[in-house]
Amino acid sequence: MVPASEASARRARRNVVLTAAIAGLGGLLFGYDTGVIAGALLFIKTDFGLGSFAQGLVVAAVPIGAVAGAAISGPAADSYGRRLMILLSALVFSIGALGSAAAPDLGVLVVARVVIGVAIGLASAAAPVYISEVAPPESRGRLVSFFQLAVTLGILVAYLVSLAFDGIEGWRWMLGLGCVPALALGIGMLRMPQSPRWLVMHGDRYAARATLAKIRVDDPDTIDRELEEIEESVEEEHPGSWRELLEPAVKAALVVGVGLAIMQQITGINTVIYYAPSLLKGAGLGNSAALLANVVIGVVNVGMTIVAIWLLDRTGRRPLLLCGTAGMAVGMLITAFAFFGGTQLTGWMAYVGIAGLIVYTGSFAVGLGPVFWLMIAEIYPLRIRGQAMSVATIANWGANFVVTISFLTLLGAITPKGVFFLFAFLTLVALAYFAKRVPETKGRSLQEIERDLGAQMDREGALEASATH
């Protein structure tokens, strides 16, 4: 017979993992759309006769919508709950997926993809925060990283769907099937509770305790102690405003979060995910070969994300971030050298180029990919978490838009070799920034992280003041 305490621990783990996994399906939407457009674009550009800019617009429509979705999501999640924002994202994504599949022309397709972007912005701002607020500190890294794992799984599923419909050039099927994970997310979240932190913020102590009782070990003293800690944190912090993001106690966290958001994009990850099939086809591979190489990249992406989830709460966030970013730079340099002979990859150089993309993607998946979403869910004070998450997510999607819309034009102007050397340089800049600014948050409560970041900004403010005088 299993002891009652052990049975209680298993039940708590099962419930919190289930909650995190269902909320993480928001990442699956993110990943599916990110990956599926890579394959669909091979056929959309032919059907609609698209040039480089129009192709970029089809891809970049999602970041445009995501900026709007992220701007809405933060404040609305504070007012109405993270759970409701995730439910709304599932509904909006379904509408956008079906609209893009039925699009008769470029204009309708772009509008439908903007709608998809709104849904992804809602989910990407709300889901990591929701997961972080239901997870215990000792497993928060693994559970929040379910979101990033779901992103990579969504990308891989999209690559496999693209390969399956390659023979009939079925880009409409590729795009329309995105409504399936959206429906799964919506149905799953209907059974999920609000986060205990949000419930305490809104004065519902009874519901907060009931939620903790489901997702923690069945020990009244432990539950009451965590509930009291949450209540003390809420009492200390009045409801925040946008202006407070620039206060010294918050600015350190904001700088870290926005820096991570921008660096994640300007180091080139989404150009690889969005354009790898087009790039590989342009380098001499056929449609099927390019899509198959993409599937290999997707498998590595998922595998290394699983490795990251296993390591995050063991080695910490910062070592993975630094080692992964260094590996990204190496991967970009390998890919750049593969194009040294020109824009066509022939013979063994094609394998070198693909190997570079695999090293780059795998390194991203073990470091900057999961660490970004985890840290922006950990580092912000509770009172302004919604606004701060919106700012970080807007910065992420804004940088995504700039890189995405300019990539094909940049590729034509400075050649693949120049583009990949540029991304390698930007990755090294990101590595230096992370080494200087990003703290370790492993195994620490959200309240401890808040206090330490505030103290860090106070010290930096004091140094600036002494230097001025």
mmCIF file of C-alpha atoms in Angstrom, residues 115-441:
data_model
loop_
_atom_site.group_PDB
_atom_site.id
_atom_site.type_symbol
_atom_site.label_atom_id
_atom_site.label_comp_id
_atom_site.label_asym_id
_atom_site.label_seq_id
_atom_site.Cartn_x
_atom_site.Cartn_y
_atom_site.Cartn_z
ATOM 1 C CA VAL A 115 -5.559 37.361 -36.616
ATOM 2 C CA ILE A 116 -3.407 34.279 -35.934
ATOM 3 C CA GLY A 117 -0.711 36.614 -34.634
ATOM 4 C CA VAL A 118 -3.148 38.213 -32.177
ATOM 5 C CA ALA A 119 -3.931 34.749 -30.811
ATOM 6 C CA ILE A 120 -0.255 33.851 -30.472
ATOM 7 C CA GLY A 121 0.453 37.168 -28.745
ATOM 8 C CA LEU A 122 -2.326 36.484 -26.240
ATOM 9 C CA ALA A 123 -1.052 32.969 -25.509
ATOM 10 C CA SER A 124 2.656 33.782 -25.408
ATOM 11 C CA ALA A 125 2.124 36.545 -22.845
ATOM 12 C CA ALA A 126 -0.373 34.679 -20.639
ATOM 13 C CA ALA A 127 0.619 30.996 -20.695
ATOM 14 C CA PRO A 128 4.150 31.206 -19.192
ATOM 15 C CA VAL A 129 2.902 33.449 -16.376
ATOM 16 C CA TYR A 130 0.000 31.100 -15.676
ATOM 17 C CA ILE A 131 2.320 28.100 -15.488
ATOM 18 C CA SER A 132 4.845 29.919 -13.272
ATOM 19 C CA GLU A 133 2.072 30.847 -10.842
ATOM 20 C CA VAL A 134 0.799 27.278 -10.423
ATOM 21 C CA ALA A 135 4.255 25.643 -10.270
ATOM 22 C CA PRO A 136 6.214 25.074 -7.022
ATOM 23 C CA PRO A 137 9.666 26.779 -7.000
ATOM 24 C CA GLU A 138 11.641 23.518 -7.148
ATOM 25 C CA SER A 139 10.034 22.440 -10.445
ATOM 26 C CA ARG A 140 9.055 25.795 -11.935
ATOM 27 C CA GLY A 141 11.837 25.689 -14.526
ATOM 28 C CA ARG A 142 10.733 22.343 -15.944
ATOM 29 C CA LEU A 143 7.050 23.226 -15.922
ATOM 30 C CA VAL A 144 7.309 26.688 -17.477
ATOM 31 C CA SER A 145 9.541 25.111 -20.115
ATOM 32 C CA PHE A 146 6.580 22.974 -21.166
ATOM 33 C CA PHE A 147 5.619 26.088 -23.105
ATOM 34 C CA GLN A 148 8.888 26.052 -25.054
ATOM 35 C CA LEU A 149 8.676 22.275 -25.496
ATOM 36 C CA ALA A 150 5.188 22.710 -26.922
ATOM 37 C CA VAL A 151 6.576 25.366 -29.302
ATOM 38 C CA THR A 152 9.185 22.933 -30.607
ATOM 39 C CA LEU A 153 6.654 20.095 -30.847
ATOM 40 C CA GLY A 154 4.349 22.407 -32.777
ATOM 41 C CA ILE A 155 7.175 23.249 -35.184
ATOM 42 C CA LEU A 156 7.983 19.557 -35.698
ATOM 43 C CA VAL A 157 4.313 18.641 -36.245
ATOM 44 C CA ALA A 158 4.065 21.474 -38.779
ATOM 45 C CA TYR A 159 7.157 20.201 -40.624
ATOM 46 C CA LEU A 160 5.680 16.688 -40.773
ATOM 47 C CA VAL A 161 2.317 18.033 -41.994
ATOM 48 C CA SER A 162 4.118 20.077 -44.660
ATOM 49 C CA LEU A 163 6.026 16.985 -45.798
ATOM 50 C CA ALA A 164 2.786 14.945 -45.871
ATOM 51 C CA PHE A 165 1.014 17.478 -48.106
ATOM 52 C CA ASP A 166 4.043 18.225 -50.281
ATOM 53 C CA GLY A 167 2.894 15.856 -53.041
ATOM 54 C CA ILE A 168 -0.398 17.699 -53.600
ATOM 55 C CA GLU A 169 1.018 21.160 -52.820
ATOM 56 C CA GLY A 170 -1.692 21.358 -50.146
ATOM 57 C CA TRP A 171 -0.778 24.576 -48.402
ATOM 58 C CA ARG A 172 -4.415 25.234 -47.503
ATOM 59 C CA TRP A 173 -4.552 21.954 -45.571
ATOM 60 C CA MET A 174 -1.275 22.841 -43.883
ATOM 61 C CA LEU A 175 -2.651 26.158 -42.619
ATOM 62 C CA GLY A 176 -6.181 24.968 -41.822
ATOM 63 C CA LEU A 177 -5.100 22.074 -39.607
ATOM 64 C CA GLY A 178 -3.828 24.644 -37.120
ATOM 65 C CA CYS A 179 -7.353 24.763 -35.685
ATOM 66 C CA VAL A 180 -6.873 21.243 -34.229
ATOM 67 C CA PRO A 181 -4.375 22.200 -31.463
ATOM 68 C CA ALA A 182 -6.391 25.387 -30.889
ATOM 69 C CA LEU A 183 -9.505 23.335 -30.142
ATOM 70 C CA ALA A 184 -7.486 21.036 -27.856
ATOM 71 C CA LEU A 185 -6.196 24.050 -25.919
ATOM 72 C CA GLY A 186 -9.654 25.569 -25.559
ATOM 73 C CA ILE A 187 -11.295 22.347 -24.376
ATOM 74 C CA GLY A 188 -8.445 21.596 -21.966
ATOM 75 C CA MET A 189 -8.389 25.045 -20.377
ATOM 76 C CA LEU A 190 -12.113 24.900 -19.624
ATOM 77 C CA ARG A 191 -11.265 22.444 -16.824
ATOM 78 C CA MET A 192 -8.266 24.364 -15.468
ATOM 79 C CA PRO A 193 -8.421 26.708 -12.434
ATOM 80 C CA GLN A 194 -7.307 30.316 -12.173
ATOM 81 C CA SER A 195 -3.808 30.666 -10.734
ATOM 82 C CA PRO A 196 -3.691 31.007 -6.917
ATOM 83 C CA ARG A 197 -1.694 34.235 -7.177
ATOM 84 C CA TRP A 198 -4.285 35.872 -9.403
ATOM 85 C CA LEU A 199 -7.071 34.744 -7.077
ATOM 86 C CA VAL A 200 -5.271 36.284 -4.080
ATOM 87 C CA MET A 201 -4.789 39.510 -6.051
ATOM 88 C CA HIS A 202 -8.556 39.641 -6.505
ATOM 89 C CA GLY A 203 -9.388 38.824 -2.891
ATOM 90 C CA ASP A 204 -10.641 35.258 -3.339
ATOM 91 C CA ARG A 205 -8.635 33.525 -0.604
ATOM 92 C CA TYR A 206 -10.966 30.525 -0.448
ATOM 93 C CA ALA A 207 -10.589 29.722 -4.157
ATOM 94 C CA ALA A 208 -6.818 30.273 -3.965
ATOM 95 C CA ARG A 209 -6.535 27.771 -1.111
ATOM 96 C CA ALA A 210 -8.701 25.269 -2.986
ATOM 97 C CA THR A 211 -6.434 25.548 -6.021
ATOM 98 C CA LEU A 212 -3.293 25.080 -3.913
ATOM 99 C CA ALA A 213 -4.875 22.014 -2.316
ATOM 100 C CA LYS A 214 -5.153 20.430 -5.779
ATOM 101 C CA ILE A 215 -1.628 21.217 -6.970
ATOM 102 C CA ARG A 216 0.407 20.829 -3.749
ATOM 103 C CA VAL A 217 1.030 18.030 -1.259
ATOM 104 C CA ASP A 218 -2.052 17.517 0.951
ATOM 105 C CA ASP A 219 -0.538 19.150 4.023
ATOM 106 C CA PRO A 220 -2.670 21.967 5.471
ATOM 107 C CA ASP A 221 0.347 23.610 7.139
ATOM 108 C CA THR A 222 2.332 23.691 3.877
ATOM 109 C CA ILE A 223 -0.638 25.026 1.916
ATOM 110 C CA ASP A 224 -1.402 27.696 4.519
ATOM 111 C CA ARG A 225 2.249 28.746 4.629
ATOM 112 C CA GLU A 226 2.411 29.219 0.837
ATOM 113 C CA LEU A 227 -0.911 31.025 0.848
ATOM 114 C CA GLU A 228 0.315 33.396 3.556
ATOM 115 C CA GLU A 229 3.493 34.071 1.569
ATOM 116 C CA ILE A 230 1.435 34.934 -1.509
ATOM 117 C CA GLU A 231 -0.863 37.161 0.547
ATOM 118 C CA GLU A 232 2.084 38.996 2.119
ATOM 119 C CA SER A 233 3.548 39.610 -1.348
ATOM 120 C CA VAL A 234 0.234 40.954 -2.631
ATOM 121 C CA GLU A 235 -0.241 43.177 0.433
ATOM 122 C CA GLU A 236 3.223 44.660 0.007
ATOM 123 C CA GLU A 237 2.570 45.520 -3.614
ATOM 124 C CA HIS A 238 -0.228 47.810 -4.680
ATOM 125 C CA PRO A 239 -1.712 47.347 -8.181
ATOM 126 C CA GLY A 240 0.854 48.581 -10.678
ATOM 127 C CA SER A 241 0.628 51.067 -13.507
ATOM 128 C CA TRP A 242 2.578 51.371 -16.758
ATOM 129 C CA ARG A 243 4.524 54.294 -15.259
ATOM 130 C CA GLU A 244 5.935 52.019 -12.564
ATOM 131 C CA LEU A 245 7.861 50.017 -15.172
ATOM 132 C CA LEU A 246 10.444 52.817 -15.140
ATOM 133 C CA GLU A 247 10.832 52.937 -11.370
ATOM 134 C CA PRO A 248 14.272 51.837 -10.098
ATOM 135 C CA ALA A 249 12.917 48.751 -8.315
ATOM 136 C CA VAL A 250 11.415 47.442 -11.560
ATOM 137 C CA LYS A 251 13.810 48.753 -14.182
ATOM 138 C CA ALA A 252 16.454 46.049 -13.633
ATOM 139 C CA ALA A 253 13.945 43.296 -14.354
ATOM 140 C CA LEU A 254 12.568 45.212 -17.343
ATOM 141 C CA VAL A 255 16.045 45.638 -18.849
ATOM 142 C CA VAL A 256 16.779 41.929 -18.453
ATOM 143 C CA GLY A 257 13.422 40.832 -19.899
ATOM 144 C CA VAL A 258 13.433 43.180 -22.884
ATOM 145 C CA GLY A 259 17.087 42.387 -23.580
ATOM 146 C CA LEU A 260 16.340 38.664 -23.647
ATOM 147 C CA ALA A 261 13.301 39.298 -25.870
ATOM 148 C CA ILE A 262 15.192 41.278 -28.503
ATOM 149 C CA MET A 263 18.308 39.093 -28.468
ATOM 150 C CA GLN A 264 16.211 35.964 -28.960
ATOM 151 C CA GLN A 265 15.043 37.333 -32.312
ATOM 152 C CA ILE A 266 17.977 39.285 -33.750
ATOM 153 C CA THR A 267 20.186 36.214 -33.400
ATOM 154 C CA GLY A 268 18.149 34.720 -36.265
ATOM 155 C CA ILE A 269 16.127 31.794 -34.931
ATOM 156 C CA ASN A 270 12.895 32.565 -36.738
ATOM 157 C CA THR A 271 14.603 33.170 -40.064
ATOM 158 C CA VAL A 272 15.874 29.589 -39.800
ATOM 159 C CA ILE A 273 12.428 28.278 -38.841
ATOM 160 C CA TYR A 274 10.460 30.392 -41.336
ATOM 161 C CA TYR A 275 12.771 30.239 -44.317
ATOM 162 C CA ALA A 276 14.905 27.091 -43.998
ATOM 163 C CA PRO A 277 13.003 25.155 -46.738
ATOM 164 C CA SER A 278 13.105 28.153 -49.109
ATOM 165 C CA LEU A 279 16.773 28.709 -48.305
ATOM 166 C CA LEU A 280 17.686 25.038 -48.811
ATOM 167 C CA LYS A 281 15.664 24.835 -52.031
ATOM 168 C CA GLY A 282 17.389 27.974 -53.292
ATOM 169 C CA ALA A 283 20.702 26.368 -52.389
ATOM 170 C CA GLY A 284 20.017 23.462 -54.745
ATOM 171 C CA LEU A 285 17.787 20.968 -52.872
ATOM 172 C CA GLY A 286 14.370 19.908 -54.165
ATOM 173 C CA ASN A 287 11.107 20.577 -52.312
ATOM 174 C CA SER A 288 10.953 17.166 -50.646
ATOM 175 C CA ALA A 289 14.655 17.146 -49.712
ATOM 176 C CA ALA A 290 14.387 20.656 -48.248
ATOM 177 C CA LEU A 291 11.294 19.706 -46.219
ATOM 178 C CA LEU A 292 12.935 16.467 -45.040
ATOM 179 C CA ALA A 293 16.031 18.393 -43.879
ATOM 180 C CA ASN A 294 13.633 20.690 -42.046
ATOM 181 C CA VAL A 295 12.095 17.696 -40.246
ATOM 182 C CA VAL A 296 15.574 16.668 -39.059
ATOM 183 C CA ILE A 297 16.122 20.184 -37.707
ATOM 184 C CA GLY A 298 12.717 19.965 -35.990
ATOM 185 C CA VAL A 299 13.556 16.635 -34.326
ATOM 186 C CA VAL A 300 16.811 18.090 -32.955
ATOM 187 C CA ASN A 301 14.866 21.134 -31.739
ATOM 188 C CA VAL A 302 12.455 18.949 -29.743
ATOM 189 C CA GLY A 303 15.186 16.657 -28.419
ATOM 190 C CA MET A 304 17.370 19.466 -27.125
ATOM 191 C CA THR A 305 14.373 21.195 -25.551
ATOM 192 C CA ILE A 306 13.706 18.005 -23.565
ATOM 193 C CA VAL A 307 17.360 18.061 -22.476
ATOM 194 C CA ALA A 308 16.909 21.688 -21.384
ATOM 195 C CA ILE A 309 13.816 20.851 -19.338
ATOM 196 C CA TRP A 310 15.771 18.111 -17.558
ATOM 197 C CA LEU A 311 18.694 20.465 -16.839
ATOM 198 C CA LEU A 312 16.993 23.787 -15.987
ATOM 199 C CA ASP A 313 16.248 22.962 -12.354
ATOM 200 C CA ARG A 314 19.528 21.052 -11.958
ATOM 201 C CA THR A 315 22.229 23.245 -13.493
ATOM 202 C CA GLY A 316 20.268 26.500 -13.450
ATOM 203 C CA ARG A 317 19.106 28.963 -16.109
ATOM 204 C CA ARG A 318 22.263 31.031 -16.550
ATOM 205 C CA PRO A 319 24.744 28.223 -17.466
ATOM 206 C CA LEU A 320 22.343 26.860 -20.101
ATOM 207 C CA LEU A 321 21.756 30.344 -21.490
ATOM 208 C CA LEU A 322 25.458 31.121 -21.842
ATOM 209 C CA CYS A 323 26.511 27.710 -23.216
ATOM 210 C CA GLY A 324 23.543 27.578 -25.601
ATOM 211 C CA THR A 325 24.192 31.066 -26.964
ATOM 212 C CA ALA A 326 27.853 30.208 -27.568
ATOM 213 C CA GLY A 327 26.732 27.097 -29.471
ATOM 214 C CA MET A 328 24.375 29.231 -31.580
ATOM 215 C CA ALA A 329 27.308 31.404 -32.665
ATOM 216 C CA VAL A 330 29.292 28.302 -33.647
ATOM 217 C CA GLY A 331 26.343 26.963 -35.682
ATOM 218 C CA MET A 332 25.919 30.243 -37.551
ATOM 219 C CA LEU A 333 29.644 30.380 -38.358
ATOM 220 C CA ILE A 334 29.543 26.805 -39.729
ATOM 221 C CA THR A 335 26.563 27.693 -41.937
ATOM 222 C CA ALA A 336 28.249 30.884 -43.142
ATOM 223 C CA PHE A 337 31.425 28.990 -44.108
ATOM 224 C CA ALA A 338 29.330 26.461 -46.049
ATOM 225 C CA PHE A 339 28.280 29.307 -48.371
ATOM 226 C CA PHE A 340 31.841 30.496 -48.939
ATOM 227 C CA GLY A 341 31.858 29.061 -52.454
ATOM 228 C CA GLY A 342 28.713 30.957 -53.518
ATOM 229 C CA THR A 343 24.950 30.868 -53.049
ATOM 230 C CA GLN A 344 24.603 27.229 -54.159
ATOM 231 C CA LEU A 345 25.368 24.381 -51.750
ATOM 232 C CA THR A 346 26.729 21.420 -53.671
ATOM 233 C CA GLY A 347 28.134 18.075 -52.607
ATOM 234 C CA TRP A 348 29.370 17.770 -49.052
ATOM 235 C CA MET A 349 29.001 21.535 -48.464
ATOM 236 C CA ALA A 350 25.217 21.039 -48.428
ATOM 237 C CA TYR A 351 25.663 18.674 -45.477
ATOM 238 C CA VAL A 352 27.948 21.197 -43.768
ATOM 239 C CA GLY A 353 25.297 23.899 -44.151
ATOM 240 C CA ILE A 354 22.560 21.651 -42.763
ATOM 241 C CA ALA A 355 24.868 20.587 -39.909
ATOM 242 C CA GLY A 356 25.440 24.246 -39.027
ATOM 243 C CA LEU A 357 21.692 24.871 -38.897
ATOM 244 C CA ILE A 358 21.264 21.776 -36.684
ATOM 245 C CA VAL A 359 23.997 22.945 -34.265
ATOM 246 C CA TYR A 360 22.456 26.418 -34.177
ATOM 247 C CA THR A 361 18.884 25.201 -33.618
ATOM 248 C CA GLY A 362 19.886 22.609 -31.017
ATOM 249 C CA SER A 363 21.897 25.199 -29.087
ATOM 250 C CA PHE A 364 18.966 27.622 -29.166
ATOM 251 C CA ALA A 365 16.636 24.873 -27.931
ATOM 252 C CA VAL A 366 18.819 24.098 -24.914
ATOM 253 C CA GLY A 367 19.455 27.716 -23.946
ATOM 254 C CA LEU A 368 17.901 30.943 -25.199
ATOM 255 C CA GLY A 369 14.647 29.314 -26.333
ATOM 256 C CA PRO A 370 13.359 27.983 -22.991
ATOM 257 C CA VAL A 371 15.300 30.366 -20.736
ATOM 258 C CA PHE A 372 13.693 33.489 -22.248
ATOM 259 C CA TRP A 373 10.101 32.348 -21.631
ATOM 260 C CA LEU A 374 10.975 31.039 -18.184
ATOM 261 C CA MET A 375 12.802 34.145 -16.994
ATOM 262 C CA ILE A 376 10.223 36.674 -18.134
ATOM 263 C CA ALA A 377 7.684 34.675 -16.128
ATOM 264 C CA GLU A 378 9.941 34.728 -13.037
ATOM 265 C CA ILE A 379 11.626 38.114 -12.721
ATOM 266 C CA TYR A 380 8.822 40.684 -12.635
ATOM 267 C CA PRO A 381 7.119 41.923 -9.434
ATOM 268 C CA LEU A 382 3.591 40.615 -9.099
ATOM 269 C CA ARG A 383 1.900 44.008 -9.183
ATOM 270 C CA ILE A 384 3.173 44.841 -12.682
ATOM 271 C CA ARG A 385 3.719 41.320 -14.037
ATOM 272 C CA GLY A 386 0.974 41.699 -16.650
ATOM 273 C CA GLN A 387 2.315 44.995 -18.011
ATOM 274 C CA ALA A 388 5.937 43.831 -17.887
ATOM 275 C CA MET A 389 5.144 40.567 -19.683
ATOM 276 C CA SER A 390 3.368 42.593 -22.350
ATOM 277 C CA VAL A 391 6.412 44.828 -22.830
ATOM 278 C CA ALA A 392 8.783 41.852 -23.105
ATOM 279 C CA THR A 393 6.486 39.981 -25.472
ATOM 280 C CA ILE A 394 5.908 43.099 -27.613
ATOM 281 C CA ALA A 395 9.669 43.597 -27.817
ATOM 282 C CA ASN A 396 10.075 39.942 -28.823
ATOM 283 C CA TRP A 397 7.473 40.079 -31.563
ATOM 284 C CA GLY A 398 8.545 43.532 -32.715
ATOM 285 C CA ALA A 399 12.102 42.279 -33.222
ATOM 286 C CA ASN A 400 10.654 39.176 -34.900
ATOM 287 C CA PHE A 401 8.773 41.391 -37.380
ATOM 288 C CA VAL A 402 11.839 43.498 -38.250
ATOM 289 C CA VAL A 403 14.045 40.447 -38.829
ATOM 290 C CA THR A 404 11.351 38.519 -40.727
ATOM 291 C CA ILE A 405 10.287 41.291 -43.095
ATOM 292 C CA SER A 406 13.881 42.184 -43.961
ATOM 293 C CA PHE A 407 15.459 38.731 -44.216
ATOM 294 C CA LEU A 408 14.802 37.894 -47.887
ATOM 295 C CA THR A 409 15.768 41.396 -48.988
ATOM 296 C CA LEU A 410 18.916 41.208 -46.857
ATOM 297 C CA LEU A 411 19.668 37.780 -48.309
ATOM 298 C CA GLY A 412 19.634 39.232 -51.816
ATOM 299 C CA ALA A 413 21.738 42.229 -50.821
ATOM 300 C CA ILE A 414 24.593 40.629 -48.866
ATOM 301 C CA THR A 415 24.243 36.907 -49.849
ATOM 302 C CA PRO A 416 23.614 33.971 -47.479
ATOM 303 C CA LYS A 417 27.224 34.043 -46.321
ATOM 304 C CA GLY A 418 26.931 37.693 -45.255
ATOM 305 C CA VAL A 419 23.602 37.134 -43.497
ATOM 306 C CA PHE A 420 24.874 34.211 -41.450
ATOM 307 C CA PHE A 421 28.077 36.019 -40.500
ATOM 308 C CA LEU A 422 25.883 38.937 -39.371
ATOM 309 C CA PHE A 423 23.761 36.627 -37.210
ATOM 310 C CA ALA A 424 26.924 35.059 -35.750
ATOM 311 C CA PHE A 425 28.189 38.525 -34.767
ATOM 312 C CA LEU A 426 24.837 39.465 -33.198
ATOM 313 C CA THR A 427 24.830 36.171 -31.276
ATOM 314 C CA LEU A 428 28.238 37.016 -29.787
ATOM 315 C CA VAL A 429 26.877 40.447 -28.782
ATOM 316 C CA ALA A 430 23.949 38.670 -27.099
ATOM 317 C CA LEU A 431 26.349 36.352 -25.269
ATOM 318 C CA ALA A 432 28.235 39.342 -23.818
ATOM 319 C CA TYR A 433 24.949 40.984 -22.760
ATOM 320 C CA PHE A 434 23.688 37.825 -21.032
ATOM 321 C CA ALA A 435 26.981 37.347 -19.187
ATOM 322 C CA LYS A 436 26.718 40.866 -17.767
ATOM 323 C CA ARG A 437 22.997 41.320 -17.073
ATOM 324 C CA VAL A 438 21.117 38.046 -16.619
ATOM 325 C CA PRO A 439 20.883 36.659 -13.023
ATOM 326 C CA GLU A 440 20.363 33.093 -11.845
ATOM 327 C CA THR A 441 16.804 32.322 -10.684
#
